[in-house]
Structures are given as C-alpha cells and as structure tokens.
PDB file of C-alpha atoms in Angstrom:
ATOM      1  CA  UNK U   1     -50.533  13.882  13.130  1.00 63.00           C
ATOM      2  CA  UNK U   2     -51.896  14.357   9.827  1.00 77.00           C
ATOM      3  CA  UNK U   3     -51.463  11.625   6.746  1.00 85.00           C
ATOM      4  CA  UNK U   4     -49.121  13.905   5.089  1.00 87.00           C
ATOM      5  CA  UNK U   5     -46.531  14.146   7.688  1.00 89.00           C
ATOM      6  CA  UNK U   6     -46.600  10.527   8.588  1.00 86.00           C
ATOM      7  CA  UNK U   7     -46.571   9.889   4.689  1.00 87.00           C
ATOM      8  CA  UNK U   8     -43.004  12.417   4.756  1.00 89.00           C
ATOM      9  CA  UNK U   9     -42.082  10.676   8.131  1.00 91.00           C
ATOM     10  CA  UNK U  10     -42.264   7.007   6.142  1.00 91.00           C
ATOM     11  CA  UNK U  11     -40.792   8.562   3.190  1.00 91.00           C
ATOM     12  CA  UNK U  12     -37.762   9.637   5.449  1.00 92.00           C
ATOM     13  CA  UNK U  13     -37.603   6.692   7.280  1.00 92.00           C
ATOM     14  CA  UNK U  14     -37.147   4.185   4.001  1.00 93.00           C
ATOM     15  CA  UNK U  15     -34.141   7.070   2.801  1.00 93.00           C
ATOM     16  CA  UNK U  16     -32.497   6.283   5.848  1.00 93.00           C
ATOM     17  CA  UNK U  17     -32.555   2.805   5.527  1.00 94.00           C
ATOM     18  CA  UNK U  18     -31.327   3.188   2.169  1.00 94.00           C
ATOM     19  CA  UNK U  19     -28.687   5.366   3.636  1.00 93.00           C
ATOM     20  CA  UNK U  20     -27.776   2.688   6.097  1.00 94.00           C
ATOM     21  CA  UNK U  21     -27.784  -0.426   3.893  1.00 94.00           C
ATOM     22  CA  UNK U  22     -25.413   1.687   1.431  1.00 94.00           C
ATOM     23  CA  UNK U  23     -23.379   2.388   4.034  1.00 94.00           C
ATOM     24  CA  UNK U  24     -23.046  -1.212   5.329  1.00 95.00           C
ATOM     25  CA  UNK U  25     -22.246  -1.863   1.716  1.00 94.00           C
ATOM     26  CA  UNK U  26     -19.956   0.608   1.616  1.00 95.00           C
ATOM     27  CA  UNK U  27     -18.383  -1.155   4.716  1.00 94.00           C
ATOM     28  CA  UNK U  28     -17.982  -4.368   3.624  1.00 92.00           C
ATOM     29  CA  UNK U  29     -16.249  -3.599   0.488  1.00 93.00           C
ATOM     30  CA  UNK U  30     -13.405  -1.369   2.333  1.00 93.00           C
ATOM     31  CA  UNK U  31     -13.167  -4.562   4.414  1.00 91.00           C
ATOM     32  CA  UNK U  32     -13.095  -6.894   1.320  1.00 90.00           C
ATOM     33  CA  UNK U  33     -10.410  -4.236  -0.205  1.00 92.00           C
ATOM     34  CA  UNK U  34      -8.446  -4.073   3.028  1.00 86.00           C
ATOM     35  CA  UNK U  35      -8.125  -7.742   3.201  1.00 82.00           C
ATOM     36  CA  UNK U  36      -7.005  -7.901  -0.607  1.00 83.00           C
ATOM     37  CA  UNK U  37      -4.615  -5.220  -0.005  1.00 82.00           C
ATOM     38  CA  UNK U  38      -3.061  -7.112   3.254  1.00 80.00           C
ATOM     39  CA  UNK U  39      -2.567 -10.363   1.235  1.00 79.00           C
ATOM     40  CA  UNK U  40      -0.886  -8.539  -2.030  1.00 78.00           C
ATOM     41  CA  UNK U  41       1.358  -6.676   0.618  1.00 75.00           C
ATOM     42  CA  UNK U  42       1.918  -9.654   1.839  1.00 75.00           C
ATOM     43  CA  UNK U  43       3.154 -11.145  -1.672  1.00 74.00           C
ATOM     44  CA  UNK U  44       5.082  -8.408  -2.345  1.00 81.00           C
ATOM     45  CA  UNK U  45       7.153  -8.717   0.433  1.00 74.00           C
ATOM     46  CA  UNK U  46       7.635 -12.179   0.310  1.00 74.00           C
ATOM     47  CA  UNK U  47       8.944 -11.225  -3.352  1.00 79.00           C
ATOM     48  CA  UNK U  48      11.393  -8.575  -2.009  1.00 81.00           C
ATOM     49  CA  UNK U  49      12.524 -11.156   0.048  1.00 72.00           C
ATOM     50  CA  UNK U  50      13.166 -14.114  -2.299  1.00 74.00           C
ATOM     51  CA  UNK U  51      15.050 -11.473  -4.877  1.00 82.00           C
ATOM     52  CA  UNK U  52      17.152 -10.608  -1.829  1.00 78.00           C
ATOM     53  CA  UNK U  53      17.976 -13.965  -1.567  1.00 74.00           C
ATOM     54  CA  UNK U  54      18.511 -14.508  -4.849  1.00 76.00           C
ATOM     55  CA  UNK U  55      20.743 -11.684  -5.501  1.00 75.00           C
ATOM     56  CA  UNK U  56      22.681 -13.153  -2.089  1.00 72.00           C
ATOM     57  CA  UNK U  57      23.420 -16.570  -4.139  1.00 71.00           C
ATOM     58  CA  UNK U  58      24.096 -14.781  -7.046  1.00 72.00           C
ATOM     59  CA  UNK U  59      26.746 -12.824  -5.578  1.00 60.00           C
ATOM     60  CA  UNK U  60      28.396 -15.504  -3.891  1.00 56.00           C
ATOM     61  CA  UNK U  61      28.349 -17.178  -7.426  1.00 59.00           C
ATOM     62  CA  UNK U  62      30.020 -14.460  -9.139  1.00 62.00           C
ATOM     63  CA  UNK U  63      32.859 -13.923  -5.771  1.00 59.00           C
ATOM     64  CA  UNK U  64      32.157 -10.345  -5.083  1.00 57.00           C
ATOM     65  CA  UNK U  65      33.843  -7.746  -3.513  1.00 63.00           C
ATOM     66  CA  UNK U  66      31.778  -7.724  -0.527  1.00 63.00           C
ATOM     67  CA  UNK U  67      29.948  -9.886   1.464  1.00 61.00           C
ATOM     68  CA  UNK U  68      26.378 -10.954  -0.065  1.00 57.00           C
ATOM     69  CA  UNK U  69      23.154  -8.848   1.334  1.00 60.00           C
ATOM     70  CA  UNK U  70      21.425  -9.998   4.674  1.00 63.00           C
ATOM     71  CA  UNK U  71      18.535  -8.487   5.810  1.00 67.00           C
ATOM     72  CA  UNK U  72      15.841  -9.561   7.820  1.00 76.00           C
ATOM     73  CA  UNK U  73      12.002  -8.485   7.651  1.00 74.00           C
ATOM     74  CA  UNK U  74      12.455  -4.916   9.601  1.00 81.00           C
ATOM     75  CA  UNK U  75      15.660  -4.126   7.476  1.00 78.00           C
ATOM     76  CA  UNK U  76      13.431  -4.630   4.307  1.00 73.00           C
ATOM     77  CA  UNK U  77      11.126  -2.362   5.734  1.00 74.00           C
ATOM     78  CA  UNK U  78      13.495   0.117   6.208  1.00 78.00           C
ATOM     79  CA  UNK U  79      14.830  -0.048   3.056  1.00 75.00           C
ATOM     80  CA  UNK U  80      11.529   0.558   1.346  1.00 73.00           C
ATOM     81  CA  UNK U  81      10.366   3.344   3.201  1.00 73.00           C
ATOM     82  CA  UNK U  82      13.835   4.741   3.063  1.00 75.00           C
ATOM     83  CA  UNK U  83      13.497   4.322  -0.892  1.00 71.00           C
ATOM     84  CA  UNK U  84      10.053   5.455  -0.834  1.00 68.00           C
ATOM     85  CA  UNK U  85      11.149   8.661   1.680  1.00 71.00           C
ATOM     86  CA  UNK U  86      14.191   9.148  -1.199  1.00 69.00           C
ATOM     87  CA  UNK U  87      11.528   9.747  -4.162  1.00 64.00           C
ATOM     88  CA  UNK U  88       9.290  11.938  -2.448  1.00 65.00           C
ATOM     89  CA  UNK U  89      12.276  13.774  -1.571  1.00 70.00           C
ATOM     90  CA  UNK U  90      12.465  14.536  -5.162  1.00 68.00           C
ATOM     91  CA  UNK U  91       9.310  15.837  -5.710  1.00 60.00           C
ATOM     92  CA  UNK U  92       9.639  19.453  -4.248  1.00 55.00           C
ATOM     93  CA  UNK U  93       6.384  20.476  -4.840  1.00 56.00           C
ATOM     94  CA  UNK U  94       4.074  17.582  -3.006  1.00 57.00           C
ATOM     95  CA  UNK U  95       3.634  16.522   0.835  1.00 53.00           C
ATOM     96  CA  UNK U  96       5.942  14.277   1.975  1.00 48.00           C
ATOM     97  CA  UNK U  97       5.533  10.716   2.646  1.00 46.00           C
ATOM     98  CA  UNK U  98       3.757  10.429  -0.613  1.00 49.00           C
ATOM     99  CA  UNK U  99       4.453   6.828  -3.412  1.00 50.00           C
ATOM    100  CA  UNK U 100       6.139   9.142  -5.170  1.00 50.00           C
ATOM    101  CA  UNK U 101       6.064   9.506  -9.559  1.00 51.00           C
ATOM    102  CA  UNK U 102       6.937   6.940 -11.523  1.00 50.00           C
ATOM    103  CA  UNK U 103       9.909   9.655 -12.747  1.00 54.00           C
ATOM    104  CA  UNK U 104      11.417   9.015  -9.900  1.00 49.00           C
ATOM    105  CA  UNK U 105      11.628   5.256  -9.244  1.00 50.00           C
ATOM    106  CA  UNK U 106      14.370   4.562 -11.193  1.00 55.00           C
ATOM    107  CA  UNK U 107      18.597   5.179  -9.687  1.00 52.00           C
ATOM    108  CA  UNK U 108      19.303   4.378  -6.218  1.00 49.00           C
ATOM    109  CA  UNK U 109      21.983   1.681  -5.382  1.00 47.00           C
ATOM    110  CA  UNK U 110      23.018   1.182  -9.024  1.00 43.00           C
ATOM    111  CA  UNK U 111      25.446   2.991 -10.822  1.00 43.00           C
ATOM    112  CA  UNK U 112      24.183   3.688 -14.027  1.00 38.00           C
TER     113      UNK U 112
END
C-alpha cells in the first residue's frame, strides 16, 4: 500500500468520525427535544384539565341546565383528537390526521 492510499484511507477514516460524532450529536438533541416535548405535553394537559375543572365550578355557580363536565384523562384524549380529527376534516386538500390550520381552530361546542 502506497502513501497515497493510506493518506485517502486516513482522510476517510477522520470523515467518518466526523460523520459519527455529528450523528451522536444529532442524537442527543432529538433526545433533549423529545424530553422537552414530553414535559410541555405534559403541561398542556394538566392545563386542559384544570380549565375543565374550572368550567365544572363555574357551571355549578351559574345553575346550568345540565350537569357540569366530567371527564377523566382518556376522555380528554378523546376529545382532542376528536377536535383535532374535526379540523383536518376541513381541510380537503391535505392527509388526514394532520394539526390542522389555524383557520380552522376556531367553532366547535360553542354557538357563536
């Protein structure tokens, strides 16, 4: 083996170590993301929660008509991908099971 090739075999050798250490970079970032995303998930449904609540006490408050809301974690769940299933209904020209537009967040269980 000549100096040149092991010169190109070196030179290959330190790109793919490169190569790997972005990767691993790469890696631990998604992971760092991931994590981030669990927690605000997390948050958010602990939000959706507490303004269920809320709107429960509120509604007992004010006497409604019917009986206050009561869902538990699944329910939730349901709701919001039933919501989120709704917009992306609307959009006729994307895949399905999309977050939808912004144009269509609005309506639902109001009447307005």
């Amino acid at each position: 083996m000549g100096s040149d090739e092991f010169l190109a075999l070196e030179a290959q050798l330190e790109a793919l170590e490169r190569q790997a250490d972005a990767a691993e970079r790469q890696t631990a970032a998604m992971e760092a993301i991931a994590t981030e995303m669990r927690y605000q998930n997390a948050v958010l449904c602990e939000m959706i929660a507490c303004l269920d609540d809320l709107s429960a006490r509120v509604d007992e408050h004010h006497m409604p008509d019917h009986p206050p809301h009561d869902r538990s974690g699944p329910a939730l769940q349901t709701w919001i991908h039933d919501r989120l299933f709704e917009r992306d209904q609307l959009e006729d020209d994307g895949p399905e099971f999309r977050w939808g537009s912004p144009e269509n967040w609005n309506g639902g269980d109001r009447d307005e």
